Coordinates of C-alpha atoms in Angstrom, one line a residue:
Chain A
M227 CA -85.8 68.6 -192.9
C228 CA -83.5 69.9 -189.9
G229 CA -80.0 70.9 -190.1
I230 CA -77.3 69.8 -187.8
V231 CA -73.7 70.6 -187.3
G232 CA -70.9 69.4 -185.2
L233 CA -67.2 70.3 -184.5
F234 CA -64.7 68.4 -182.7
L235 CA -61.4 70.0 -182.3
K236 CA -58.1 68.2 -182.4
D237 CA -55.9 71.3 -182.0
S238 CA -56.5 72.9 -178.4
R239 CA -55.4 76.2 -179.8
L240 CA -58.8 76.5 -181.6
E241 CA -60.8 75.8 -178.5
P242 CA -61.4 79.6 -177.7
Q243 CA -62.9 79.8 -181.1
L244 CA -65.5 77.0 -180.7
G245 CA -68.5 78.9 -179.8
Q246 CA -67.9 81.4 -182.6
L247 CA -67.2 78.6 -185.3
L248 CA -70.1 76.5 -184.3
S249 CA -72.5 79.4 -184.2
D250 CA -71.6 80.5 -187.7
M251 CA -72.0 76.9 -189.0
L252 CA -75.5 76.6 -187.3
I253 CA -76.9 79.9 -188.6
T254 CA -75.9 78.8 -192.0
M255 CA -78.3 76.0 -191.7
T256 CA -81.2 78.2 -190.5
D257 CA -83.2 77.5 -193.8
R258 CA -83.3 73.8 -193.0
G259 CA -85.4 74.4 -190.0
P260 CA -86.7 77.5 -188.2
D261 CA -88.7 76.2 -185.4
S262 CA -86.2 76.0 -182.7
A263 CA -82.4 75.7 -182.4
G264 CA -80.1 74.5 -179.6
L265 CA -76.2 73.9 -178.9
A266 CA -74.4 71.6 -176.7
I267 CA -70.8 72.9 -175.9
Y268 CA -68.2 70.8 -174.1
G269 CA -66.1 73.1 -172.1
S270 CA -63.3 72.4 -169.6
A271 CA -64.2 70.3 -166.8
T272 CA -63.1 71.2 -163.2
E273 CA -61.7 68.4 -161.2
G274 CA -64.4 67.4 -158.6
K275 CA -67.1 69.7 -160.0
A276 CA -70.0 68.9 -162.2
K277 CA -72.7 71.1 -163.8
V278 CA -76.1 71.1 -164.5
T279 CA -77.8 73.2 -167.2
I280 CA -81.5 74.1 -166.4
Q281 CA -84.3 76.1 -168.1
S282 CA -87.1 78.1 -166.8
A283 CA -90.2 79.8 -168.5
K284 CA -89.9 82.4 -165.7
P285 CA -86.2 83.0 -165.1
D286 CA -86.7 86.2 -163.1
I287 CA -88.5 84.3 -160.5
D288 CA -87.0 80.9 -160.8
F289 CA -83.5 82.0 -160.7
A290 CA -83.7 84.8 -158.4
D291 CA -82.2 83.5 -154.9
L292 CA -81.6 80.1 -156.2
E293 CA -78.2 80.0 -155.1
R294 CA -79.5 80.7 -151.4
D295 CA -82.4 78.3 -151.7
L296 CA -80.0 75.5 -152.9
A297 CA -77.8 76.2 -149.9
E298 CA -80.8 76.1 -147.6
A299 CA -81.6 72.9 -149.1
G300 CA -78.4 71.5 -148.2
L301 CA -76.7 71.7 -151.7
P302 CA -73.9 74.2 -152.0
A303 CA -73.8 75.4 -155.6
R304 CA -72.7 78.3 -157.8
V305 CA -75.6 79.5 -160.3
A306 CA -74.5 81.4 -163.5
V307 CA -77.6 82.8 -165.2
K308 CA -77.8 83.2 -169.1
S309 CA -81.5 84.3 -170.1
T310 CA -83.8 81.5 -169.6
H311 CA -80.9 79.1 -168.8
A312 CA -78.8 78.7 -165.9
V313 CA -75.8 76.6 -165.1
V314 CA -75.6 75.2 -161.6
A315 CA -72.0 74.1 -160.6
V316 CA -71.9 71.6 -157.7
A317 CA -69.3 69.0 -156.2
A318 CA -69.5 66.0 -158.5
A319 CA -70.7 63.8 -155.6
R320 CA -73.8 65.9 -155.2
L321 CA -74.8 65.6 -158.9
A322 CA -77.5 63.1 -158.3
D323 CA -79.0 65.2 -155.7
V324 CA -79.6 68.1 -158.0
R325 CA -82.7 66.7 -159.6
S326 CA -84.5 66.0 -156.4
V327 CA -83.7 69.1 -154.7
L328 CA -84.6 71.2 -157.8
A329 CA -87.8 69.2 -157.9
A330 CA -88.5 70.3 -154.4
I331 CA -87.7 73.9 -154.4
R332 CA -88.2 74.9 -158.1
P333 CA -90.6 72.2 -159.6
D334 CA -91.2 74.1 -162.8
V335 CA -87.5 74.3 -163.9
R336 CA -86.3 71.8 -166.5
I337 CA -83.0 70.0 -166.9
M338 CA -81.4 70.2 -170.3
G339 CA -78.4 68.4 -169.4
A340 CA -75.7 67.4 -167.0
G341 CA -72.2 66.2 -166.6
D342 CA -68.5 67.1 -166.0
S343 CA -68.4 69.5 -169.0
V344 CA -71.4 69.8 -171.0
E345 CA -73.7 72.9 -171.2
I346 CA -76.8 72.8 -173.3
Y347 CA -78.8 75.8 -174.6
K348 CA -81.9 75.2 -176.4
E349 CA -85.0 77.6 -177.4
V350 CA -87.9 78.0 -179.7
G351 CA -86.6 80.6 -182.3
L352 CA -84.0 81.0 -185.1
P353 CA -80.3 79.8 -184.6
K354 CA -79.3 83.6 -184.6
D355 CA -81.4 84.5 -181.9
V356 CA -80.5 81.4 -179.7
V357 CA -76.7 82.0 -180.3
A358 CA -77.2 85.7 -179.2
R359 CA -79.3 85.1 -176.3
F360 CA -77.0 82.9 -174.7
D361 CA -73.6 84.4 -175.9
I362 CA -72.4 81.1 -177.4
R363 CA -70.0 82.9 -179.6
S364 CA -67.8 83.7 -176.4
M365 CA -67.9 80.0 -175.3
S366 CA -64.9 77.9 -175.6
G367 CA -64.5 74.2 -175.7
S368 CA -63.2 71.0 -177.1
H369 CA -66.2 70.2 -179.2
G370 CA -69.8 70.7 -179.6
I371 CA -73.0 69.9 -181.7
G372 CA -75.9 72.2 -182.8
H373 CA -79.4 71.6 -184.5
T374 CA -81.9 73.9 -186.1
R375 CA -85.4 72.2 -186.2
M376 CA -88.0 71.6 -188.6
A377 CA -90.5 69.9 -186.5
T378 CA -92.2 66.4 -187.8
E379 CA -92.6 64.6 -184.5
S380 CA -93.9 66.4 -181.4
A381 CA -94.6 69.8 -180.6
V382 CA -92.4 73.1 -181.1
T383 CA -91.4 73.6 -177.6
T384 CA -88.2 74.3 -175.7
L385 CA -88.2 70.7 -174.6
G386 CA -88.9 69.5 -178.1
A387 CA -85.7 71.2 -179.4
H388 CA -82.4 69.4 -179.8
P389 CA -79.8 68.4 -178.3
F390 CA -81.4 65.8 -176.3
S391 CA -79.4 64.8 -173.5
T392 CA -80.4 61.6 -171.4
G393 CA -77.1 60.6 -169.7
S394 CA -74.3 62.5 -168.1
D395 CA -72.2 64.4 -170.6
Q396 CA -74.3 62.6 -173.7
C397 CA -76.3 64.5 -176.0
L398 CA -77.5 63.9 -179.4
V399 CA -79.0 65.8 -182.4
H400 CA -81.1 64.2 -185.2
N401 CA -82.2 64.8 -188.7
G402 CA -85.0 62.4 -189.7
S403 CA -87.8 60.4 -188.1
L404 CA -88.0 57.2 -186.2
S405 CA -90.8 55.0 -187.0
N406 CA -90.6 52.5 -183.8
H407 CA -90.0 55.1 -181.2
N408 CA -93.2 54.6 -179.5
N409 CA -92.4 50.6 -179.0
L410 CA -88.8 51.4 -177.9
R411 CA -90.1 54.1 -175.5
R412 CA -92.3 51.7 -173.9
E413 CA -89.5 49.1 -173.5
L414 CA -87.1 51.7 -172.1
I415 CA -89.7 52.9 -169.6
R416 CA -90.0 49.2 -168.4
E417 CA -86.2 49.4 -167.9
G418 CA -86.7 52.4 -165.4
I419 CA -85.9 55.3 -168.0
A420 CA -87.9 58.5 -167.6
F421 CA -88.9 60.5 -170.5
E422 CA -89.9 64.2 -170.7
T423 CA -91.5 64.6 -174.1
Q424 CA -93.2 62.5 -176.9
N425 CA -90.2 63.4 -179.2
D426 CA -88.8 60.5 -181.3
T427 CA -85.0 61.9 -180.7
E428 CA -85.3 61.6 -177.0
V429 CA -86.0 58.0 -177.4
A430 CA -82.9 57.5 -179.6
A431 CA -80.8 59.4 -177.0
A432 CA -82.2 57.2 -174.1
Y433 CA -81.7 54.1 -176.1
L434 CA -78.1 55.0 -176.3
T435 CA -77.7 56.1 -172.7
A436 CA -79.3 52.8 -171.7
E437 CA -77.0 50.7 -174.0
M438 CA -73.9 52.5 -172.7
A439 CA -75.3 52.0 -169.0
K440 CA -75.0 48.2 -170.0
G441 CA -71.3 48.7 -170.6
K442 CA -71.0 49.3 -174.2
D443 CA -68.8 52.4 -175.5
L444 CA -70.5 54.8 -177.8
G445 CA -69.4 53.2 -180.9
Q446 CA -70.8 49.8 -179.8
A447 CA -74.2 51.7 -178.7
L448 CA -74.5 53.2 -182.0
T449 CA -73.8 50.1 -184.0
G450 CA -76.6 48.7 -182.0
A451 CA -78.9 51.5 -183.0
L452 CA -78.6 50.4 -186.5
D453 CA -80.3 47.4 -185.6
D454 CA -82.9 48.5 -182.9
L455 CA -83.9 51.9 -184.5
D456 CA -86.2 51.8 -187.4
G457 CA -86.7 55.0 -189.7
F458 CA -84.7 57.8 -191.1
F459 CA -81.7 59.4 -189.1
T460 CA -78.7 61.1 -189.3
F461 CA -77.3 61.4 -185.8
V462 CA -74.4 63.4 -184.3
V463 CA -73.7 62.5 -180.8
G464 CA -71.2 64.1 -178.2
T465 CA -69.9 62.3 -175.0
K466 CA -67.5 63.9 -172.5
S467 CA -64.5 63.2 -174.8
G468 CA -66.1 61.9 -177.9
F469 CA -67.8 62.7 -181.0
G470 CA -69.7 60.3 -183.3
V471 CA -71.8 60.3 -186.7
V472 CA -74.1 57.7 -187.9
R473 CA -76.7 57.3 -190.8
D474 CA -79.3 54.7 -191.2
P475 CA -78.9 52.1 -194.1
I476 CA -81.0 54.1 -196.5
A477 CA -79.1 57.4 -195.8
C478 CA -81.5 59.8 -197.6
K479 CA -80.9 62.5 -194.8
P480 CA -77.9 64.7 -196.2
A481 CA -74.5 64.7 -194.5
V482 CA -71.0 65.9 -195.3
M483 CA -68.0 65.7 -193.2
A484 CA -64.5 67.3 -193.3
E485 CA -61.3 66.5 -191.4
T486 CA -58.1 68.1 -191.2
D487 CA -55.1 68.1 -188.5
R488 CA -57.0 70.5 -186.6
Y489 CA -60.5 69.3 -186.4
V490 CA -63.4 66.9 -187.7
A491 CA -66.5 68.9 -188.7
F492 CA -70.1 67.7 -189.6
G493 CA -72.6 69.5 -191.5
S494 CA -76.1 68.7 -193.2
E495 CA -74.9 70.7 -196.1
Y496 CA -71.3 71.6 -197.2
R497 CA -72.3 75.4 -196.8
A498 CA -72.1 75.0 -193.1
L499 CA -68.4 74.0 -193.4
V500 CA -67.2 76.8 -195.9
N501 CA -65.9 79.3 -193.0
L502 CA -63.8 76.6 -191.1
P503 CA -60.1 77.2 -191.1
D504 CA -58.3 75.5 -194.1
I505 CA -61.4 73.8 -195.3
E506 CA -59.8 74.2 -198.8
S507 CA -57.3 71.5 -197.9
A508 CA -59.6 69.4 -195.7
R509 CA -60.6 65.8 -196.6
I510 CA -64.3 66.2 -197.3
W511 CA -66.7 63.1 -197.7
E512 CA -70.2 62.0 -197.4
P513 CA -70.4 59.5 -194.6
E514 CA -71.6 55.9 -195.7
P515 CA -74.8 54.5 -194.7
A516 CA -75.0 52.3 -191.7
T517 CA -71.6 53.0 -190.9
V518 CA -70.4 54.5 -187.3
Y519 CA -67.8 57.3 -187.3
F520 CA -66.1 58.0 -184.0
W521 CA -63.7 60.3 -182.8
D522 CA -62.4 60.6 -179.0
H523 CA -60.1 62.8 -177.2
Q524 CA -59.0 60.2 -174.7
K525 CA -58.2 57.6 -177.3
A526 CA -56.2 60.0 -179.4
A527 CA -54.4 61.0 -176.3
Chain B
M219 CA -65.9 86.7 -220.0
P220 CA -68.2 87.7 -217.4
V221 CA -67.3 86.6 -213.9
I222 CA -70.1 86.4 -211.4
D223 CA -69.1 86.6 -207.8
L224 CA -71.7 85.0 -205.8
A225 CA -70.4 86.6 -202.8
T226 CA -71.6 89.9 -204.0
T227 CA -74.2 88.9 -206.8
P228 CA -77.4 87.4 -205.7
L229 CA -77.8 83.8 -207.2
R230 CA -81.3 84.9 -208.5
E231 CA -79.8 87.5 -210.4
F232 CA -77.2 85.2 -212.0
N233 CA -79.6 82.5 -212.8
S234 CA -81.9 85.2 -214.5
A235 CA -79.0 86.4 -216.6
L236 CA -78.5 82.9 -217.9
H237 CA -82.2 82.5 -218.6
N238 CA -82.2 85.8 -220.4
I239 CA -79.6 85.2 -223.1
Q240 CA -80.9 86.2 -226.5
K241 CA -80.6 83.7 -229.4
G242 CA -77.5 84.9 -231.3
S243 CA -75.7 86.5 -228.6
N244 CA -72.0 86.2 -228.5
D245 CA -71.8 86.5 -224.6
L246 CA -72.0 82.8 -223.9
S247 CA -69.7 82.1 -221.3
Y248 CA -69.7 82.7 -217.5
E249 CA -67.3 82.1 -214.7
V250 CA -68.8 81.7 -211.1
A251 CA -66.5 82.7 -208.3
N252 CA -67.4 81.9 -204.3
P253 CA -70.2 79.4 -204.9
R254 CA -69.5 78.3 -201.4
G255 CA -71.9 75.5 -201.7
S256 CA -75.0 77.6 -202.8
H257 CA -78.0 75.8 -204.0
A258 CA -79.4 75.8 -207.6
V259 CA -76.3 77.2 -209.2
A260 CA -76.9 77.6 -213.0
V261 CA -80.3 75.8 -213.0
G262 CA -82.7 76.2 -216.0
I263 CA -80.0 76.7 -218.8
D264 CA -81.8 76.6 -222.2
G265 CA -79.1 77.3 -224.7
P266 CA -75.5 76.7 -225.8
V267 CA -73.9 78.5 -222.6
M268 CA -70.9 77.6 -221.1
V269 CA -70.6 78.0 -217.2
D270 CA -67.4 77.4 -215.1
V271 CA -68.0 77.2 -211.4
N272 CA -64.8 77.7 -209.3
G273 CA -65.6 75.8 -206.2
S274 CA -68.2 73.6 -204.6
V275 CA -71.9 73.7 -205.0
G276 CA -75.0 72.7 -203.0
Y277 CA -78.3 71.1 -203.9
Y278 CA -79.4 70.9 -207.5
C279 CA -76.6 72.6 -209.6
A280 CA -77.3 72.7 -213.3
G281 CA -80.8 71.1 -213.1
M282 CA -82.9 70.9 -216.1
N283 CA -79.9 71.8 -218.1
D284 CA -81.1 72.0 -221.9
G285 CA -77.8 72.4 -224.0
G286 CA -75.5 74.3 -221.7
T287 CA -72.0 73.1 -220.6
V288 CA -71.5 73.3 -216.9
T289 CA -68.2 72.7 -215.3
V290 CA -67.9 72.4 -211.5
H291 CA -64.2 72.9 -210.3
G292 CA -65.1 71.4 -206.9
S293 CA -67.7 69.0 -205.5
A294 CA -71.4 69.0 -205.8
G295 CA -74.4 68.4 -203.4
P296 CA -77.5 66.5 -203.8
G297 CA -79.3 66.3 -207.1
V298 CA -76.8 67.7 -209.4
A299 CA -77.9 67.8 -213.3
E300 CA -81.3 66.5 -212.1
N301 CA -83.6 66.3 -215.1
M302 CA -81.2 67.3 -217.4
M303 CA -82.4 67.5 -221.1
S304 CA -79.4 67.9 -223.2
G305 CA -75.8 69.4 -222.9
K306 CA -73.2 68.5 -220.6
V307 CA -72.3 68.7 -217.0
V308 CA -68.9 67.9 -215.4
I309 CA -68.2 67.6 -211.8
E310 CA -64.5 67.7 -211.0
G311 CA -64.7 66.5 -207.5
D312 CA -67.4 64.2 -205.9
A313 CA -71.0 64.3 -206.3
S314 CA -73.6 63.8 -203.6
Q315 CA -77.0 61.7 -203.7
Y316 CA -79.1 61.4 -206.7
A317 CA -76.8 62.9 -209.3
G318 CA -78.5 63.0 -212.7
A319 CA -81.9 61.7 -211.4
T320 CA -84.5 61.7 -213.9
G321 CA -82.3 63.0 -216.6
R322 CA -83.7 62.8 -220.2
G323 CA -80.6 63.4 -222.2
G324 CA -77.1 65.1 -222.2
L325 CA -74.0 63.9 -220.5
L326 CA -73.1 64.0 -216.9
V327 CA -69.4 63.3 -216.0
I328 CA -68.5 63.0 -212.4
K329 CA -64.7 62.8 -212.0
G330 CA -64.8 61.8 -208.3
N331 CA -67.1 59.4 -206.7
A332 CA -70.9 59.6 -206.7
A333 CA -73.1 58.8 -203.6
S334 CA -76.1 56.8 -203.3
R335 CA -79.1 56.8 -206.0
C336 CA -76.9 58.0 -208.9
G337 CA -79.0 57.9 -211.9
I338 CA -82.3 57.3 -210.2
S339 CA -85.1 56.9 -212.7
M340 CA -82.9 58.0 -215.4
K341 CA -84.7 58.4 -218.8
G342 CA -82.2 59.0 -221.4
I343 CA -79.2 60.7 -219.9
D344 CA -75.7 59.2 -220.0
I345 CA -73.6 59.3 -216.8
V346 CA -69.9 58.6 -216.5
V347 CA -68.4 58.4 -213.1
H348 CA -64.8 58.0 -213.0
G349 CA -64.7 56.7 -209.3
N350 CA -67.3 54.6 -207.3
I351 CA -71.1 54.9 -206.9
G352 CA -73.2 54.6 -203.7
H353 CA -76.1 52.3 -203.1
M354 CA -79.4 52.1 -205.2
S355 CA -77.9 53.6 -208.2
A356 CA -80.1 53.6 -211.5
F357 CA -83.0 52.5 -209.4
M358 CA -86.0 52.4 -211.9
G359 CA -83.6 53.6 -214.7
Q360 CA -85.7 53.6 -217.9
S361 CA -83.1 54.5 -220.4
G362 CA -79.8 56.0 -221.2
H363 CA -76.3 54.9 -220.0
L364 CA -74.6 54.7 -216.6
V365 CA -70.8 54.1 -216.8
V366 CA -68.8 53.5 -213.7
L367 CA -65.2 53.0 -213.8
G368 CA -64.9 52.2 -209.9
D369 CA -67.2 50.2 -207.9
A370 CA -71.0 50.2 -207.3
G371 CA -72.6 50.0 -203.9
D372 CA -75.7 47.8 -202.8
A373 CA -78.7 47.0 -205.1
L374 CA -77.4 48.4 -208.4
G375 CA -80.3 48.7 -210.8
D376 CA -83.1 47.8 -208.5
S377 CA -86.3 47.4 -210.6
L378 CA -84.6 48.5 -213.6
Y379 CA -86.3 49.2 -217.0
E380 CA -84.2 49.8 -220.0
A381 CA -81.2 51.9 -218.8
K382 CA -77.8 50.2 -219.6
L383 CA -75.6 50.0 -216.9
F384 CA -71.4 49.5 -217.4
V385 CA -69.4 48.8 -214.1
R386 CA -65.6 48.2 -214.4
G387 CA -65.2 47.3 -210.6
A388 CA -66.9 45.4 -208.1
V389 CA -70.7 45.3 -207.7
K390 CA -71.6 45.1 -204.1
S391 CA -75.0 43.5 -204.9
L392 CA -77.6 43.7 -207.8
G393 CA -81.2 45.0 -207.0
A394 CA -84.3 43.2 -207.9
D395 CA -84.7 42.2 -211.6
C396 CA -81.0 43.5 -212.5
I397 CA -78.8 40.8 -214.0
E398 CA -75.5 40.9 -215.7
K399 CA -75.9 40.6 -219.4
E400 CA -73.7 39.8 -222.5
M401 CA -71.4 42.6 -223.8
R402 CA -72.2 42.7 -227.5
P403 CA -70.3 44.7 -230.2
E404 CA -72.6 47.5 -230.2
H405 CA -72.2 47.9 -226.4
L406 CA -68.5 48.0 -226.6
Q407 CA -68.7 50.5 -229.4
K408 CA -71.1 52.7 -227.4
L409 CA -69.1 52.5 -224.3
A410 CA -65.8 53.4 -226.2
E411 CA -67.9 56.5 -227.3
L412 CA -68.9 57.4 -223.8
L413 CA -65.4 56.9 -222.4
E414 CA -64.0 59.2 -225.1
K415 CA -66.6 62.0 -224.4
A416 CA -66.1 61.8 -220.7
D417 CA -62.3 62.1 -221.1
A418 CA -61.6 58.7 -219.5
K419 CA -58.2 57.7 -220.4
G420 CA -56.2 54.5 -220.0
V421 CA -59.5 52.5 -219.8
R422 CA -60.8 49.8 -222.3
P423 CA -64.4 49.0 -222.8
E424 CA -63.6 45.2 -222.4
E425 CA -62.7 45.9 -218.7
F426 CA -66.5 46.6 -218.2
K427 CA -69.4 44.2 -217.3
R428 CA -72.8 45.0 -218.6
Y429 CA -75.9 45.0 -216.3
G430 CA -79.6 45.4 -217.4
S431 CA -83.1 44.3 -216.6
A432 CA -84.3 40.8 -216.4
R433 CA -87.6 42.0 -217.7
K434 CA -89.5 39.9 -215.0
L435 CA -90.9 42.7 -212.9
Y436 CA -92.0 45.5 -215.0
N437 CA -94.8 43.4 -217.0
F438 CA -97.7 42.0 -214.7
N439 CA -97.6 38.4 -214.5
I440 CA -100.8 36.7 -214.2
D441 CA -99.5 33.8 -212.3
N442 CA -98.9 36.5 -209.5
A443 CA -102.3 37.7 -209.1
D444 CA -103.0 35.8 -205.9
A445 CA -100.4 37.9 -204.3
Y446 CA -102.4 41.2 -204.8

């Protein structure tokens, strides 16, 4: 089944509440999937800096002295630990080096996502526990997406949790199941893309990354997904400044959206939206099948 | 009139109260506050009960209704009035997917728009939608009437049996075996009656087109035996 939520703020005065609002939305969707939960939060970017969210099954060992060990490996970084996750902040020019240095000095650490502004937190367990463990409520940001999983494809593991991030500042959450993901995975591997799981959603995320690497914007990549991905899907995606929604042509997975002057919100069910400010006066609608919806801070500005 | 606040009263308690109303009881009207998208509000009514829901509901509101009158002063999630037997359900806002699915009787009125698969496998229910309906509506509809004042999405009436479909606006496409049919006096009369019951004012039956089954799919055709 799965439950997905998303919130894209137009009014920057709401930004300090992003974590709080998104947490409540996701917890409301708990009964759509109890296996794992995750959130991606787009916070403020620092000029010239990039960050990588990493996860460890043994955070006490892996994260101890990580800052020092990174420096010794020639990669100056700041490490902020949150439970099983840590956010490694480096100079933007060094972002590509983080993967290789970590693989050398901390081979068991997994990279959840990277970019200028995104932080991704996901674990096995209920949304309320994931939200509390990573103190999501205290986070501010411009937009974010969340997912609570009922596993249908691939194992119940931290890596099998959503959001899936396969490109810088990109991430995707999915309700549904894809039927041509194995073929598509093989094609993407031939194009040089690496996969970490057998999960169908990771293929969808990687597909979008690959299409955007060819020069498409997210809207164009999502339009292409309608032709190239087979199966049931409702996707909610985030980019550094954008937020998109698309459903397959059959559109049997539920979706409801709300828009006011201050935000755009997505929920698998209307229940997820009822605590948002001024929801009573929001325009509320069900996204049409095979139709791409997309908002972008940069385009709005 | 009892007012049930779903912010404080468990839904199960409210639905049980509806199920336990004794024959001859005078307390037949309920008002519901704070539904906040709850699932299964007022499901399984089996008598002449009136329920007014002030706000939007989630999945399966008023499902299996048999004789009750449920009005939602808001929008409804998937499966509203699914498998209704008799009575009336009115949604003042929009309805999500498969509104009135498999309904066997009664009247479902949606004052806003309905999403995909409205009236899927309908078996005697009458559905009147003041706005538009989504794709695959009345799929495998067996009997009853679907009246749409606005437009219909793709594949209207796919694999239709004997449900009668009336659409005033544009139909994006007709499903397999669904064709436009002649509007005869008895259809105009039935349509007028349904429009009145559904409080659809300023609309004339002559503005609608009728769609129904070409009846080519639902009997086995021996000439097609090679295809199996």
